[in-house]
PDB file of C-alpha atoms in Angstrom:
ATOM      1  CA  UNK A   1      63.018 114.616 187.106  1.00 45.00           C
ATOM      2  CA  UNK A   2      65.297 111.737 187.980  1.00 44.00           C
ATOM      3  CA  UNK A   3      64.763 110.319 184.493  1.00 42.00           C
ATOM      4  CA  UNK A   4      66.438 113.302 182.788  1.00 41.00           C
ATOM      5  CA  UNK A   5      70.049 112.207 183.382  1.00 43.00           C
ATOM      6  CA  UNK A   6      69.180 108.770 182.045  1.00 38.00           C
ATOM      7  CA  UNK A   7      67.647 110.239 178.874  1.00 38.00           C
ATOM      8  CA  UNK A   8      70.665 112.473 178.383  1.00 35.00           C
ATOM      9  CA  UNK A   9      72.968 109.482 178.809  1.00 42.00           C
ATOM     10  CA  UNK A  10      71.038 107.532 176.190  1.00 36.00           C
ATOM     11  CA  UNK A  11      71.152 110.473 173.798  1.00 37.00           C
ATOM     12  CA  UNK A  12      74.887 110.803 174.335  1.00 40.00           C
ATOM     13  CA  UNK A  13      75.436 107.101 173.673  1.00 37.00           C
ATOM     14  CA  UNK A  14      73.333 107.261 170.496  1.00 36.00           C
ATOM     15  CA  UNK A  15      75.307 110.311 169.329  1.00 41.00           C
ATOM     16  CA  UNK A  16      78.591 108.470 169.868  1.00 36.00           C
ATOM     17  CA  UNK A  17      77.307 105.482 167.936  1.00 36.00           C
ATOM     18  CA  UNK A  18      76.112 107.705 165.062  1.00 36.00           C
ATOM     19  CA  UNK A  19      79.519 109.460 164.907  1.00 42.00           C
ATOM     20  CA  UNK A  20      81.298 106.129 164.901  1.00 40.00           C
ATOM     21  CA  UNK A  21      79.095 104.859 162.054  1.00 36.00           C
ATOM     22  CA  UNK A  22      79.646 108.041 160.061  1.00 37.00           C
ATOM     23  CA  UNK A  23      83.434 107.846 160.514  1.00 46.00           C
ATOM     24  CA  UNK A  24      83.455 104.179 159.559  1.00 39.00           C
ATOM     25  CA  UNK A  25      81.358 104.882 156.454  1.00 41.00           C
ATOM     26  CA  UNK A  26      83.528 107.842 155.444  1.00 45.00           C
ATOM     27  CA  UNK A  27      86.654 105.751 155.860  1.00 47.00           C
ATOM     28  CA  UNK A  28      85.257 103.004 153.652  1.00 45.00           C
ATOM     29  CA  UNK A  29      84.242 105.519 150.984  1.00 42.00           C
ATOM     30  CA  UNK A  30      87.681 107.088 151.006  1.00 45.00           C
ATOM     31  CA  UNK A  31      89.399 103.729 150.660  1.00 45.00           C
ATOM     32  CA  UNK A  32      87.031 102.802 147.849  1.00 41.00           C
ATOM     33  CA  UNK A  33      87.786 106.053 146.042  1.00 46.00           C
ATOM     34  CA  UNK A  34      91.531 105.516 146.432  1.00 45.00           C
ATOM     35  CA  UNK A  35      91.156 101.951 145.210  1.00 43.00           C
ATOM     36  CA  UNK A  36      89.102 103.041 142.211  1.00 45.00           C
ATOM     37  CA  UNK A  37      91.546 105.849 141.444  1.00 44.00           C
ATOM     38  CA  UNK A  38      94.407 103.379 141.463  1.00 44.00           C
ATOM     39  CA  UNK A  39      92.541 101.042 139.153  1.00 44.00           C
ATOM     40  CA  UNK A  40      91.812 103.853 136.679  1.00 39.00           C
ATOM     41  CA  UNK A  41      95.436 104.955 136.585  1.00 40.00           C
ATOM     42  CA  UNK A  42      96.498 101.425 135.755  1.00 41.00           C
ATOM     43  CA  UNK A  43      93.924 100.984 133.022  1.00 44.00           C
ATOM     44  CA  UNK A  44      95.128 101.714 129.498  1.00 40.00           C
ATOM     45  CA  UNK A  45      92.424 102.683 127.064  1.00 49.00           C
ATOM     46  CA  UNK A  46      92.874 101.017 123.691  1.00 46.00           C
ATOM     47  CA  UNK A  47      94.370 103.498 121.236  1.00 51.00           C
ATOM     48  CA  UNK A  48      96.340 105.495 123.774  1.00 89.00           C
ATOM     49  CA  UNK A  49      99.543 103.744 122.714  1.00 94.00           C
ATOM     50  CA  UNK A  50     100.243 103.851 118.970  1.00 96.00           C
ATOM     51  CA  UNK A  51     103.224 103.347 116.681  1.00 96.00           C
ATOM     52  CA  UNK A  52     104.557 104.258 113.248  1.00 97.00           C
ATOM     53  CA  UNK A  53     107.054 102.685 110.845  1.00 96.00           C
ATOM     54  CA  UNK A  54     110.158 104.878 110.662  1.00 97.00           C
ATOM     55  CA  UNK A  55     111.480 103.045 107.591  1.00 96.00           C
ATOM     56  CA  UNK A  56     108.384 104.035 105.633  1.00 96.00           C
ATOM     57  CA  UNK A  57     108.588 107.612 106.887  1.00 97.00           C
ATOM     58  CA  UNK A  58     112.199 107.955 105.734  1.00 96.00           C
ATOM     59  CA  UNK A  59     111.333 106.375 102.384  1.00 97.00           C
ATOM     60  CA  UNK A  60     108.104 108.242 101.607  1.00 97.00           C
ATOM     61  CA  UNK A  61     108.544 111.595 103.356  1.00 98.00           C
ATOM     62  CA  UNK A  62     109.060 114.170 100.588  1.00 97.00           C
ATOM     63  CA  UNK A  63     111.453 116.300 102.624  1.00 97.00           C
ATOM     64  CA  UNK A  64     113.612 113.259 103.396  1.00 97.00           C
ATOM     65  CA  UNK A  65     113.738 112.292  99.724  1.00 97.00           C
ATOM     66  CA  UNK A  66     114.704 115.783  98.590  1.00 97.00           C
ATOM     67  CA  UNK A  67     117.389 116.169 101.236  1.00 97.00           C
ATOM     68  CA  UNK A  68     118.718 112.709 100.461  1.00 97.00           C
ATOM     69  CA  UNK A  69     118.892 113.517  96.746  1.00 97.00           C
ATOM     70  CA  UNK A  70     120.772 116.773  97.417  1.00 97.00           C
ATOM     71  CA  UNK A  71     123.254 115.081  99.752  1.00 97.00           C
ATOM     72  CA  UNK A  72     123.805 112.219  97.303  1.00 97.00           C
ATOM     73  CA  UNK A  73     124.644 114.768  94.591  1.00 97.00           C
ATOM     74  CA  UNK A  74     127.183 116.441  96.883  1.00 96.00           C
ATOM     75  CA  UNK A  75     128.696 113.087  97.815  1.00 97.00           C
ATOM     76  CA  UNK A  76     128.929 112.093  94.165  1.00 97.00           C
ATOM     77  CA  UNK A  77     130.770 115.338  93.372  1.00 97.00           C
ATOM     78  CA  UNK A  78     133.172 114.823  96.288  1.00 97.00           C
ATOM     79  CA  UNK A  79     133.905 111.221  95.288  1.00 97.00           C
ATOM     80  CA  UNK A  80     134.516 112.253  91.697  1.00 97.00           C
ATOM     81  CA  UNK A  81     137.059 114.877  92.792  1.00 97.00           C
ATOM     82  CA  UNK A  82     138.821 112.397  95.090  1.00 97.00           C
ATOM     83  CA  UNK A  83     138.903 109.801  92.305  1.00 97.00           C
ATOM     84  CA  UNK A  84     140.230 112.341  89.785  1.00 97.00           C
ATOM     85  CA  UNK A  85     143.088 113.388  92.041  1.00 97.00           C
ATOM     86  CA  UNK A  86     143.825 109.784  92.987  1.00 97.00           C
ATOM     87  CA  UNK A  87     144.005 108.706  89.350  1.00 98.00           C
ATOM     88  CA  UNK A  88     146.290 111.632  88.505  1.00 97.00           C
ATOM     89  CA  UNK A  89     148.668 110.738  91.324  1.00 96.00           C
ATOM     90  CA  UNK A  90     148.600 107.060  90.367  1.00 96.00           C
ATOM     91  CA  UNK A  91     149.502 108.018  86.790  1.00 97.00           C
ATOM     92  CA  UNK A  92     152.505 109.978  88.039  1.00 96.00           C
ATOM     93  CA  UNK A  93     153.621 107.039  90.183  1.00 96.00           C
ATOM     94  CA  UNK A  94     153.291 104.627  87.249  1.00 97.00           C
ATOM     95  CA  UNK A  95     155.300 106.979  85.006  1.00 96.00           C
ATOM     96  CA  UNK A  96     157.980 107.327  87.653  1.00 94.00           C
ATOM     97  CA  UNK A  97     158.215 103.546  88.096  1.00 95.00           C
ATOM     98  CA  UNK A  98     158.464 103.033  84.352  1.00 96.00           C
ATOM     99  CA  UNK A  99     161.404 105.461  84.117  1.00 94.00           C
ATOM    100  CA  UNK A 100     163.175 103.609  86.906  1.00 94.00           C
ATOM    101  CA  UNK A 101     162.542 100.209  85.282  1.00 95.00           C
ATOM    102  CA  UNK A 102     163.900 101.427  81.941  1.00 94.00           C
ATOM    103  CA  UNK A 103     166.868 103.215  83.512  1.00 94.00           C
ATOM    104  CA  UNK A 104     165.807 106.581  82.084  1.00 94.00           C
ATOM    105  CA  UNK A 105     166.713 108.607  85.188  1.00 93.00           C
ATOM    106  CA  UNK A 106     169.660 108.650  87.531  1.00 94.00           C
ATOM    107  CA  UNK A 107     169.488 107.480  91.121  1.00 94.00           C
ATOM    108  CA  UNK A 108     169.774 111.030  92.486  1.00 94.00           C
ATOM    109  CA  UNK A 109     166.946 112.235  90.269  1.00 95.00           C
ATOM    110  CA  UNK A 110     164.880 109.193  91.225  1.00 94.00           C
ATOM    111  CA  UNK A 111     165.361 109.996  94.920  1.00 95.00           C
ATOM    112  CA  UNK A 112     164.238 113.591  94.455  1.00 96.00           C
ATOM    113  CA  UNK A 113     161.193 112.605  92.381  1.00 95.00           C
ATOM    114  CA  UNK A 114     160.386 109.789  94.787  1.00 96.00           C
ATOM    115  CA  UNK A 115     160.369 112.201  97.739  1.00 97.00           C
ATOM    116  CA  UNK A 116     158.183 114.573  95.799  1.00 96.00           C
ATOM    117  CA  UNK A 117     155.711 111.797  94.980  1.00 96.00           C
ATOM    118  CA  UNK A 118     155.668 110.699  98.609  1.00 97.00           C
ATOM    119  CA  UNK A 119     154.782 114.235  99.659  1.00 97.00           C
ATOM    120  CA  UNK A 120     152.014 114.313  97.065  1.00 97.00           C
ATOM    121  CA  UNK A 121     150.747 110.973  98.379  1.00 97.00           C
ATOM    122  CA  UNK A 122     150.604 112.359 101.930  1.00 98.00           C
ATOM    123  CA  UNK A 123     148.769 115.451 100.739  1.00 97.00           C
ATOM    124  CA  UNK A 124     146.289 113.299  98.822  1.00 97.00           C
ATOM    125  CA  UNK A 125     145.644 111.120 101.878  1.00 98.00           C
ATOM    126  CA  UNK A 126     144.940 114.238 103.953  1.00 98.00           C
ATOM    127  CA  UNK A 127     142.631 115.567 101.225  1.00 97.00           C
ATOM    128  CA  UNK A 128     140.749 112.254 100.942  1.00 97.00           C
ATOM    129  CA  UNK A 129     140.315 112.024 104.734  1.00 98.00           C
ATOM    130  CA  UNK A 130     138.990 115.596 104.838  1.00 98.00           C
ATOM    131  CA  UNK A 131     136.488 114.851 102.082  1.00 97.00           C
ATOM    132  CA  UNK A 132     135.371 111.686 103.845  1.00 97.00           C
ATOM    133  CA  UNK A 133     134.718 113.779 106.949  1.00 97.00           C
ATOM    134  CA  UNK A 134     132.667 116.190 104.844  1.00 97.00           C
ATOM    135  CA  UNK A 135     130.561 113.297 103.573  1.00 97.00           C
ATOM    136  CA  UNK A 136     129.975 112.077 107.130  1.00 97.00           C
ATOM    137  CA  UNK A 137     128.962 115.572 108.261  1.00 97.00           C
ATOM    138  CA  UNK A 138     126.585 116.020 105.315  1.00 96.00           C
ATOM    139  CA  UNK A 139     124.864 112.728 106.154  1.00 97.00           C
ATOM    140  CA  UNK A 140     124.652 113.571 109.867  1.00 98.00           C
ATOM    141  CA  UNK A 141     123.166 117.014 109.223  1.00 98.00           C
ATOM    142  CA  UNK A 142     120.664 115.508 106.790  1.00 97.00           C
ATOM    143  CA  UNK A 143     119.443 112.924 109.323  1.00 97.00           C
ATOM    144  CA  UNK A 144     119.314 115.561 112.081  1.00 98.00           C
ATOM    145  CA  UNK A 145     117.156 117.832 109.913  1.00 97.00           C
ATOM    146  CA  UNK A 146     114.798 114.991 109.029  1.00 97.00           C
ATOM    147  CA  UNK A 147     114.597 113.827 112.634  1.00 97.00           C
ATOM    148  CA  UNK A 148     113.960 117.356 113.904  1.00 97.00           C
ATOM    149  CA  UNK A 149     111.162 117.906 111.365  1.00 97.00           C
ATOM    150  CA  UNK A 150     109.484 114.604 112.280  1.00 97.00           C
ATOM    151  CA  UNK A 151     109.754 115.286 116.030  1.00 97.00           C
ATOM    152  CA  UNK A 152     108.280 118.784 115.730  1.00 96.00           C
ATOM    153  CA  UNK A 153     105.415 117.519 113.589  1.00 97.00           C
ATOM    154  CA  UNK A 154     104.575 114.666 115.973  1.00 97.00           C
ATOM    155  CA  UNK A 155     104.613 117.015 118.976  1.00 96.00           C
ATOM    156  CA  UNK A 156     102.172 119.293 117.152  1.00 95.00           C
ATOM    157  CA  UNK A 157     100.160 116.318 115.883  1.00 95.00           C
ATOM    158  CA  UNK A 158      99.756 114.868 119.372  1.00 95.00           C
ATOM    159  CA  UNK A 159      98.455 118.098 120.895  1.00 93.00           C
ATOM    160  CA  UNK A 160      95.116 117.247 119.328  1.00 91.00           C
ATOM    161  CA  UNK A 161      95.373 113.440 119.259  1.00 92.00           C
ATOM    162  CA  UNK A 162      96.560 113.231 122.867  1.00 92.00           C
ATOM    163  CA  UNK A 163      98.009 109.733 122.614  1.00 94.00           C
ATOM    164  CA  UNK A 164      99.652 108.527 125.799  1.00 93.00           C
ATOM    165  CA  UNK A 165     102.610 107.087 123.888  1.00 95.00           C
ATOM    166  CA  UNK A 166     103.803 107.177 120.268  1.00 96.00           C
ATOM    167  CA  UNK A 167     106.451 104.598 119.377  1.00 97.00           C
ATOM    168  CA  UNK A 168     108.723 104.609 116.324  1.00 96.00           C
ATOM    169  CA  UNK A 169     109.530 101.113 115.073  1.00 96.00           C
ATOM    170  CA  UNK A 170     111.966  99.933 112.378  1.00 95.00           C
ATOM    171  CA  UNK A 171     112.841  96.725 110.574  1.00 93.00           C
ATOM    172  CA  UNK A 172     111.015  94.243 108.353  1.00 85.00           C
ATOM    173  CA  UNK A 173     111.987  90.743 109.474  1.00 88.00           C
ATOM    174  CA  UNK A 174     111.849  91.447 113.211  1.00 91.00           C
ATOM    175  CA  UNK A 175     110.859  95.081 113.729  1.00 92.00           C
ATOM    176  CA  UNK A 176     111.858  96.766 116.964  1.00 95.00           C
ATOM    177  CA  UNK A 177     110.679  97.800 119.439  1.00 95.00           C
ATOM    178  CA  UNK A 178     107.219  96.810 118.160  1.00 94.00           C
ATOM    179  CA  UNK A 179     107.530  93.157 117.111  1.00 93.00           C
ATOM    180  CA  UNK A 180     103.800  92.505 116.864  1.00 91.00           C
ATOM    181  CA  UNK A 181     100.747  94.709 117.442  1.00 91.00           C
ATOM    182  CA  UNK A 182      97.175  95.405 116.473  1.00 91.00           C
ATOM    183  CA  UNK A 183      97.460  97.047 113.038  1.00 92.00           C
ATOM    184  CA  UNK A 184      94.748  99.537 113.976  1.00 91.00           C
ATOM    185  CA  UNK A 185      97.371 101.131 116.243  1.00 94.00           C
ATOM    186  CA  UNK A 186      99.651 101.805 113.253  1.00 95.00           C
ATOM    187  CA  UNK A 187      99.393 105.532 112.447  1.00 96.00           C
ATOM    188  CA  UNK A 188     102.143 105.598 109.782  1.00 97.00           C
ATOM    189  CA  UNK A 189      99.782 106.645 106.986  1.00 97.00           C
ATOM    190  CA  UNK A 190      98.332 109.454 109.052  1.00 96.00           C
ATOM    191  CA  UNK A 191     101.760 110.779 109.991  1.00 97.00           C
ATOM    192  CA  UNK A 192     103.047 110.536 106.417  1.00 98.00           C
ATOM    193  CA  UNK A 193     100.062 112.423 105.080  1.00 97.00           C
ATOM    194  CA  UNK A 194     100.481 115.152 107.694  1.00 97.00           C
ATOM    195  CA  UNK A 195     104.242 115.443 107.194  1.00 97.00           C
ATOM    196  CA  UNK A 196     103.957 115.790 103.417  1.00 98.00           C
ATOM    197  CA  UNK A 197     101.097 118.276 103.637  1.00 96.00           C
ATOM    198  CA  UNK A 198     103.088 120.424 106.051  1.00 95.00           C
ATOM    199  CA  UNK A 199     106.192 120.204 103.860  1.00 95.00           C
ATOM    200  CA  UNK A 200     104.223 121.416 100.839  1.00 95.00           C
ATOM    201  CA  UNK A 201     102.988 124.404 102.860  1.00 92.00           C
ATOM    202  CA  UNK A 202     106.512 125.153 104.090  1.00 89.00           C
ATOM    203  CA  UNK A 203     107.924 125.089 100.558  1.00 87.00           C
ATOM    204  CA  UNK A 204     105.122 127.342  99.349  1.00 88.00           C
ATOM    205  CA  UNK A 205     105.935 129.893 102.069  1.00 84.00           C
ATOM    206  CA  UNK A 206     109.644 129.767 101.255  1.00 81.00           C
ATOM    207  CA  UNK A 207     108.872 130.270  97.560  1.00 72.00           C
ATOM    208  CA  UNK A 208     107.060 133.540  98.189  1.00 60.00           C
TER     209      UNK A 208
END
């Protein structure tokens, strides 16, 4: 009977040792899992980061070309009107100067006509500045519409592709931000094809 306390003590010691081993093992496993998790998060799978050439998109995207053509027509019309009015005013100034040079009008008449021409010049300058602002606004709206269409398409496109990062790069001699990269990461063709297909569908819906 005296051996019972000794046996119990041994069992207790063994239990403590087992618990210590289990805790040590669990701690090591946890640290290993955390370490592995950190390594995975830092590992980039090839293909997760891709890029496309914005210059090509703007050049070959059908919507961009049509909007650009429409804006260019508007700008041409505005410039023609500004030029027409400018030439008319310049003709009046030349005629006025010729009359003065030949002494065909009195000084008082010349002063009145000169003031009138100056007022016309001021009005023309205001008109030309207004038209220049219109041109700037037309170009800004055009680029905003193109940019918005591209952004919406890429957001939709990437819901299925699930790329980690899509970069837009521009420039030929030293493109930025992608100066050099594996060409298999260039998805310009895929984006162009998708953009143009979607634009055709959009136009078809609008035509109904």
